Amino acid sequence: MHIHDVLIIGAGPCGLAVAARLHEHTPSATFTDDEHQRYHWIRKHGRRMNIKNYRTNTDSFSKNASPDKSGHGEPSKEGKLDMLVLDADGAAWMTKWNRLFKKFGIQNLRSPMFFHVDPADRDALLGYTYEKDREKELQALPGCVGKEVSKHRKKKKRNGNGMISQTGADVGERDRKDYFTPSSSLFTAHCEEVARRYGIGSGLVQQERVQNIEYSNLECYQGSDDGSVMSEHSLSEDQKVFRVTTDKGIHLSHVVVLAVGPGNAPLIPPIHGLTSAAPHEGYCHALQLGSFPPPNMALKIERRAATSMLIVGGGLTSVQLADLAIRRGVSKVWLLMRGDVKVKYFDIELDWVGKFRNVNQASFWSADTDQERLDMFLQARNGGSITPRYRKILDAHIASGKVSLHTNTTLKSVSWSHDLRMWTSTTTTPESDLPSIDFIVFSTGMQTNINAVPFLNTIQQQYPIDCVGGFPCLNNDLMWSDDVPLFINGRLAGLRLGPGAPNLVGARAGAERIAWNVEDVLQKLGRARKENGGSDKGRDEADDNLLDYAAGRKNRFGSLVDIDSN
Ligand SMILES: Cc1cc2nc3c(=O)[nH]c(=O)nc-3n(C[C@H](O)[C@H](O)[C@H](O)COP(=O)(O)OP(=O)(O)OC[C@H]3O[C@@H](n4cnc5c(N)ncnc54)[C@H](O)[C@@H]3O)c2cc1C
């Protein structure tokens, strides 16, 4: 059986970011613009031009060396990584993302322009927008950018409950260009462009749902159901590899990257009267919606009968769905929120996105314990919130009587009438006067608990890992442990990446860290990418030095000095 170099589970933004980054030679996320330019220059022209070594006074020109034409983002032809991507939702990148955005009728992303999956350049999405002449698809974030208010001044204006005031812009005029949100179609087109540019498009992603992951010696797999394991890399029998079992078969790989989002099933709170048999014609979780409004309501809307929908949840999705329901003919929506309406530009507080993010990120990384990190993570995200734009839309619906908003209210019990095909009684705390309801949507998020992800049971038993708040305590390389090259990107890496982990900003930062370490793991196995002439020895030393510099490995300054000796 074939052994892949890298197997990525999940073809969402985090999986795509890792796959692309593993094919990108220039690590822009850690390079400054100048270093980036210089790196490109060395890669493109370094073998054609003389680079003077000031210590030996010799030129580095080699007659035998051929110019390296592999430019920015082009995958190396030789020694290309042997990679496979599995995704439960579809045989293409971003299937789930695209499905949800279409289902919820989302026109624009919530996140700013520098939240994207392209490893080539921090400004890649912005650059792509200009290149394709699609500036009209950018939506401004009014009030977000402007006269900056320092954290110090904000602290001075602390409100009564000790919270730092969120009013006043956090982002200076200089960064205005970043604080637009791209249209959904622009973002999708950019993701497609990333996949195309790195040659990781069609054929790489297979639709398979992963059911189990093991990491054992090759000999353990011999004679098992999947037939004999052919070791084409002449691995010894005690070499450990991953065996990934899916609903369609078995795959072996040296490295596995987990990019499955929360990994858990959508969470519907236990409510008296809800039948557990899913799917039910009277309710579902937002992430499991079929047609919207659902068939029983669509029929009534067609007959011009009055309809009512109950949406539970305080995040942006619940308000987006309320708006969509009204626009699609639902007569009235009842919106139930456990807390108050929280209004934020992004899922995380602006000071984790704007100018002060480095300060916050530094204190996150230097926290003494994972419990402290978890507290910071939860505080920065602070549950569901809506954007100022959707606050206005919500207010307009409330004013027109189409939406009835109940904050600080929880759903207690419901009762379904088979004859009427409606929820005839619903009780809440505190009590609110709800009529019969046609359909309930639970926009109540996803649980994060690594112990409740069934396909990780075996690996948990083989290599137990500590968890805090349901998040795994990975090592700093985003690896399961020093001996198990199971890398995790996205939300489940929240204790290492910070509050941005569940968002696009986390996808790119995580991909950067994972890529460095995947290369290290494969190199140790003799499976490193062979970019120059198919031999590790031929690998350009200047590249290695610059890579070391960017990764902060070895002596950073030493590696810069040595660049010129090649
Ligand atoms: C409606 C909506 C809008 C959002 N908008 C934004 C936004 O504008 N900006 C932002 O930064 N964030 C946004 N987010 C947050 C968003 O979820 C993340 O940014 C992004 O989707 C995280 O990517 P991911 O790859 O970690 O997870 P996902 O996008 O959830 O992808 C995970 C993939 O793993 C697959 N998978 C899971 N389990 C298995 C298995 N057992 N076997 C095989 N495959 C599996 C799934 O099928 C899925 O395709 C939004 C989220 C939602 C729901």
Tab-separated table of N, CA and C in Angstrom, residues 348-438:
chain	number	residue	atom	x	y	z
A	348	ILE	N	-13.414	38.388	17.018
A	348	ILE	CA	-12.538	38.682	18.152
A	348	ILE	C	-12.491	40.191	18.363
A	349	GLU	N	-12.123	40.578	19.576
A	349	GLU	CA	-12.049	42.011	19.867
A	349	GLU	C	-11.061	42.673	18.910
A	350	LEU	N	-11.350	43.932	18.605
A	350	LEU	CA	-10.541	44.647	17.620
A	350	LEU	C	-9.068	44.731	18.029
A	351	ASP	N	-8.802	44.731	19.341
A	351	ASP	CA	-7.391	44.862	19.740
A	351	ASP	C	-6.611	43.546	19.548
A	352	TRP	N	-7.288	42.489	19.067
A	352	TRP	CA	-6.565	41.283	18.652
A	352	TRP	C	-6.373	41.281	17.132
A	353	VAL	N	-6.913	42.298	16.473
A	353	VAL	CA	-6.837	42.360	15.014
A	353	VAL	C	-6.012	43.566	14.585
A	354	GLY	N	-6.267	44.706	15.246
A	354	GLY	CA	-5.660	45.967	14.839
A	354	GLY	C	-4.231	46.121	15.304
A	355	LYS	N	-3.899	47.386	15.493
A	355	LYS	CA	-2.512	47.742	15.734
A	355	LYS	C	-1.915	47.068	16.978
A	356	PHE	N	-2.757	46.820	17.968
A	356	PHE	CA	-2.225	46.315	19.236
A	356	PHE	C	-2.195	44.793	19.317
A	357	ARG	N	-2.442	44.147	18.181
A	357	ARG	CA	-2.563	42.690	18.266
A	357	ARG	C	-1.262	42.023	18.720
A	358	ASN	N	-0.121	42.617	18.342
A	358	ASN	CA	1.149	41.999	18.729
A	358	ASN	C	1.333	41.988	20.236
A	359	VAL	N	0.867	43.050	20.894
A	359	VAL	CA	0.977	43.123	22.349
A	359	VAL	C	0.158	41.995	22.966
A	360	ASN	N	-1.056	41.861	22.477
A	360	ASN	CA	-1.928	40.805	23.011
A	360	ASN	C	-1.382	39.426	22.700
A	361	GLN	N	-0.933	39.264	21.461
A	361	GLN	CA	-0.435	37.956	21.046
A	361	GLN	C	0.797	37.586	21.875
A	362	ALA	N	1.633	38.574	22.154
A	362	ALA	CA	2.840	38.303	22.950
A	362	ALA	C	2.458	37.864	24.358
A	363	SER	N	1.468	38.537	24.946
A	363	SER	CA	1.109	38.115	26.305
A	363	SER	C	0.416	36.761	26.271
A	364	PHE	N	-0.242	36.446	25.167
A	364	PHE	CA	-0.853	35.112	25.038
A	364	PHE	C	0.246	34.046	25.028
A	365	TRP	N	1.244	34.261	24.183
A	365	TRP	CA	2.307	33.257	24.067
A	365	TRP	C	3.135	33.128	25.350
A	366	SER	N	3.280	34.270	26.031
A	366	SER	CA	4.146	34.193	27.219
A	366	SER	C	3.367	33.848	28.481
A	367	ALA	N	2.089	33.559	28.355
A	367	ALA	CA	1.307	33.144	29.531
A	367	ALA	C	1.933	31.889	30.140
A	368	ASP	N	1.815	31.755	31.464
A	368	ASP	CA	2.480	30.640	32.149
A	368	ASP	C	1.781	29.309	31.941
A	369	THR	N	0.475	29.342	31.833
A	369	THR	CA	-0.248	28.065	31.746
A	369	THR	C	-1.255	28.087	30.602
A	370	ASP	N	-1.670	26.879	30.219
A	370	ASP	CA	-2.694	26.782	29.177
A	370	ASP	C	-4.038	27.283	29.686
A	371	GLN	N	-4.258	27.170	30.991
A	371	GLN	CA	-5.509	27.695	31.553
A	371	GLN	C	-5.577	29.212	31.330
A	372	GLU	N	-4.426	29.891	31.563
A	372	GLU	CA	-4.397	31.342	31.326
A	372	GLU	C	-4.683	31.647	29.866
A	373	ARG	N	-4.076	30.843	28.977
A	373	ARG	CA	-4.286	31.050	27.541
A	373	ARG	C	-5.756	30.839	27.184
A	374	LEU	N	-6.352	29.815	27.786
A	374	LEU	CA	-7.767	29.553	27.514
A	374	LEU	C	-8.615	30.751	27.950
A	375	ASP	N	-8.307	31.288	29.138
A	375	ASP	CA	-9.073	32.435	29.630
A	375	ASP	C	-8.967	33.611	28.662
A	376	MET	N	-7.743	33.844	28.146
A	376	MET	CA	-7.560	34.950	27.205
A	376	MET	C	-8.322	34.683	25.908
A	377	PHE	N	-8.266	33.425	25.475
A	377	PHE	CA	-8.965	33.024	24.252
A	377	PHE	C	-10.465	33.313	24.395
A	378	LEU	N	-11.036	32.859	25.519
A	378	LEU	CA	-12.480	33.007	25.701
A	378	LEU	C	-12.866	34.475	25.868
A	379	GLN	N	-12.016	35.208	26.565
A	379	GLN	CA	-12.321	36.624	26.782
A	379	GLN	C	-12.277	37.402	25.465
A	380	ALA	N	-11.293	37.071	24.634
A	380	ALA	CA	-11.154	37.791	23.358
A	380	ALA	C	-12.311	37.483	22.410
A	381	ARG	N	-12.856	36.288	22.483
A	381	ARG	CA	-13.959	35.928	21.583
A	381	ARG	C	-15.305	36.310	22.212
A	382	ASN	N	-15.415	36.035	23.532
A	382	ASN	CA	-16.567	36.499	24.293
A	382	ASN	C	-17.906	36.134	23.650
A	383	GLY	N	-18.045	34.889	23.203
A	383	GLY	CA	-19.324	34.398	22.671
A	383	GLY	C	-19.700	35.019	21.344
A	384	GLY	N	-20.953	34.826	20.985
A	384	GLY	CA	-21.427	35.312	19.688
A	384	GLY	C	-21.632	36.817	19.684
A	385	SER	N	-21.428	37.429	18.537
A	385	SER	CA	-21.637	38.872	18.406
A	385	SER	C	-22.061	39.175	16.976
A	386	ILE	N	-22.606	40.370	16.794
A	386	ILE	CA	-23.005	40.748	15.433
A	386	ILE	C	-22.250	42.005	15.018
A	387	THR	N	-22.236	42.278	13.737
A	387	THR	CA	-21.497	43.447	13.247
A	387	THR	C	-22.380	44.699	13.321
A	388	PRO	N	-21.766	45.893	13.321
A	388	PRO	CA	-22.577	47.118	13.332
A	388	PRO	C	-23.559	47.158	12.149
A	389	ARG	N	-23.129	46.650	11.004
A	389	ARG	CA	-24.002	46.663	9.818
A	389	ARG	C	-25.266	45.828	10.079
A	390	TYR	N	-25.076	44.632	10.652
A	390	TYR	CA	-26.248	43.788	10.914
A	390	TYR	C	-27.063	44.290	12.105
A	391	ARG	N	-26.443	45.054	12.992
A	391	ARG	CA	-27.216	45.674	14.081
A	391	ARG	C	-28.259	46.613	13.461
A	392	LYS	N	-27.834	47.362	12.436
A	392	LYS	CA	-28.762	48.294	11.783
A	392	LYS	C	-29.893	47.535	11.101
A	393	ILE	N	-29.508	46.442	10.414
A	393	ILE	CA	-30.521	45.637	9.707
A	393	ILE	C	-31.514	45.068	10.721
A	394	LEU	N	-30.978	44.587	11.840
A	394	LEU	CA	-31.835	44.019	12.887
A	394	LEU	C	-32.779	45.091	13.434
A	395	ASP	N	-32.228	46.271	13.716
A	395	ASP	CA	-33.061	47.354	14.258
A	395	ASP	C	-34.194	47.705	13.305
A	396	ALA	N	-33.882	47.694	11.992
A	396	ALA	CA	-34.922	48.026	11.002
A	396	ALA	C	-36.030	46.972	11.028
A	397	HIS	N	-35.661	45.699	11.141
A	397	HIS	CA	-36.682	44.635	11.189
A	397	HIS	C	-37.504	44.729	12.475
A	398	ILE	N	-36.832	45.091	13.571
A	398	ILE	CA	-37.569	45.220	14.842
A	398	ILE	C	-38.571	46.380	14.724
A	399	ALA	N	-38.086	47.491	14.135
A	399	ALA	CA	-38.956	48.667	13.999
A	399	ALA	C	-40.175	48.352	13.135
A	400	SER	N	-39.990	47.501	12.124
A	400	SER	CA	-41.124	47.193	11.239
A	400	SER	C	-42.004	46.082	11.822
A	401	GLY	N	-41.615	45.559	12.961
A	401	GLY	CA	-42.413	44.522	13.615
A	401	GLY	C	-42.198	43.128	13.041
A	402	LYS	N	-41.239	42.983	12.141
A	402	LYS	CA	-41.013	41.671	11.521
A	402	LYS	C	-40.195	40.750	12.423
A	403	VAL	N	-39.376	41.367	13.273
A	403	VAL	CA	-38.550	40.563	14.183
A	403	VAL	C	-38.870	40.962	15.624
A	404	SER	N	-39.032	39.958	16.462
A	404	SER	CA	-39.219	40.228	17.888
A	404	SER	C	-37.989	39.695	18.617
A	405	LEU	N	-37.234	40.608	19.218
A	405	LEU	CA	-35.953	40.226	19.837
A	405	LEU	C	-36.125	40.029	21.338
A	406	HIS	N	-35.665	38.895	21.846
A	406	HIS	CA	-35.733	38.616	23.287
A	406	HIS	C	-34.327	38.321	23.786
A	407	THR	N	-33.718	39.300	24.438
A	407	THR	CA	-32.370	39.080	24.960
A	407	THR	C	-32.458	38.531	26.382
A	408	ASN	N	-31.327	38.004	26.861
A	408	ASN	CA	-31.254	37.408	28.206
A	408	ASN	C	-32.388	36.402	28.442
A	409	THR	N	-32.679	35.657	27.405
A	409	THR	CA	-33.794	34.714	27.459
A	409	THR	C	-33.325	33.341	26.982
A	410	THR	N	-33.723	32.298	27.691
A	410	THR	CA	-33.372	30.940	27.240
A	410	THR	C	-34.643	30.133	26.990
A	411	LEU	N	-34.534	29.232	26.029
A	411	LEU	CA	-35.654	28.368	25.685
A	411	LEU	C	-35.681	27.218	26.681
A	412	LYS	N	-36.827	26.987	27.291
A	412	LYS	CA	-36.915	25.948	28.325
A	412	LYS	C	-37.544	24.666	27.795
A	413	SER	N	-38.721	24.792	27.168
A	413	SER	CA	-39.392	23.579	26.690
A	413	SER	C	-40.232	23.880	25.457
A	414	VAL	N	-40.481	22.833	24.711
A	414	VAL	CA	-41.271	22.981	23.476
A	414	VAL	C	-42.188	21.766	23.360
A	415	SER	N	-43.231	21.932	22.570
A	415	SER	CA	-44.128	20.789	22.371
A	415	SER	C	-44.633	20.796	20.929
A	416	TRP	N	-44.423	19.679	20.247
A	416	TRP	CA	-44.703	19.586	18.808
A	416	TRP	C	-46.061	18.923	18.573
A	417	SER	N	-46.877	19.514	17.729
A	417	SER	CA	-48.169	18.903	17.391
A	417	SER	C	-48.039	18.240	16.020
A	418	HIS	N	-48.218	16.924	16.008
A	418	HIS	CA	-48.117	16.202	14.727
A	418	HIS	C	-49.248	16.611	13.782
A	419	ASP	N	-50.428	16.891	14.366
A	419	ASP	CA	-51.574	17.241	13.521
A	419	ASP	C	-51.355	18.590	12.838
A	420	LEU	N	-50.950	19.567	13.647
A	420	LEU	CA	-50.787	20.922	13.076
A	420	LEU	C	-49.422	21.112	12.421
A	421	ARG	N	-48.516	20.215	12.704
A	421	ARG	CA	-47.116	20.309	12.249
A	421	ARG	C	-46.512	21.660	12.647
A	422	MET	N	-46.697	21.944	13.916
A	422	MET	CA	-46.169	23.194	14.493
A	422	MET	C	-45.773	22.957	15.948
A	423	TRP	N	-44.911	23.829	16.450
A	423	TRP	CA	-44.617	23.844	17.890
A	423	TRP	C	-45.732	24.667	18.523
A	424	THR	N	-46.629	23.987	19.211
A	424	THR	CA	-47.803	24.706	19.712
A	424	THR	C	-47.541	25.398	21.038
A	425	SER	N	-46.536	24.911	21.768
A	425	SER	CA	-46.244	25.648	23.007
A	425	SER	C	-44.742	25.710	23.224
A	426	THR	N	-44.268	26.866	23.552
A	426	THR	CA	-42.839	27.057	23.848
A	426	THR	C	-42.736	27.899	25.113
A	427	THR	N	-41.910	27.428	26.046
A	427	THR	CA	-41.741	28.249	27.251
A	427	THR	C	-40.294	28.721	27.348
A	428	THR	N	-40.145	29.906	27.892
A	428	THR	CA	-38.813	30.502	28.007
A	428	THR	C	-38.616	31.039	29.416
A	429	THR	N	-37.357	31.295	29.764
A	429	THR	CA	-37.040	31.984	31.018
A	429	THR	C	-36.233	33.236	30.686
A	430	PRO	N	-36.679	34.432	31.116
A	430	PRO	CA	-37.992	34.705	31.679
A	430	PRO	C	-39.101	34.470	30.643
A	431	GLU	N	-40.287	34.436	31.104
A	431	GLU	CA	-41.403	34.099	30.219
A	431	GLU	C	-41.576	35.131	29.113
A	432	SER	N	-41.781	34.659	27.909
A	432	SER	CA	-42.124	35.591	26.826
A	432	SER	C	-43.300	34.985	26.069
A	433	ASP	N	-44.054	35.844	25.455
A	433	ASP	CA	-45.314	35.422	24.866
A	433	ASP	C	-45.100	34.951	23.426
A	434	LEU	N	-44.736	33.686	23.279
A	434	LEU	CA	-44.477	33.190	21.920
A	434	LEU	C	-45.711	32.473	21.370
A	435	PRO	N	-46.031	32.721	20.103
A	435	PRO	CA	-47.174	32.032	19.496
A	435	PRO	C	-46.763	30.637	19.029
A	436	SER	N	-47.603	29.950	18.288
A	436	SER	CA	-47.204	28.685	17.668
A	436	SER	C	-46.118	28.972	16.638
A	437	ILE	N	-45.165	28.048	16.583
A	437	ILE	CA	-43.980	28.287	15.734
A	437	ILE	C	-43.894	27.183	14.676
A	438	ASP	N	-43.611	27.582	13.429
A	438	ASP	CA	-43.474	26.584	12.362
A	438	ASP	C	-42.140	25.854	12.410
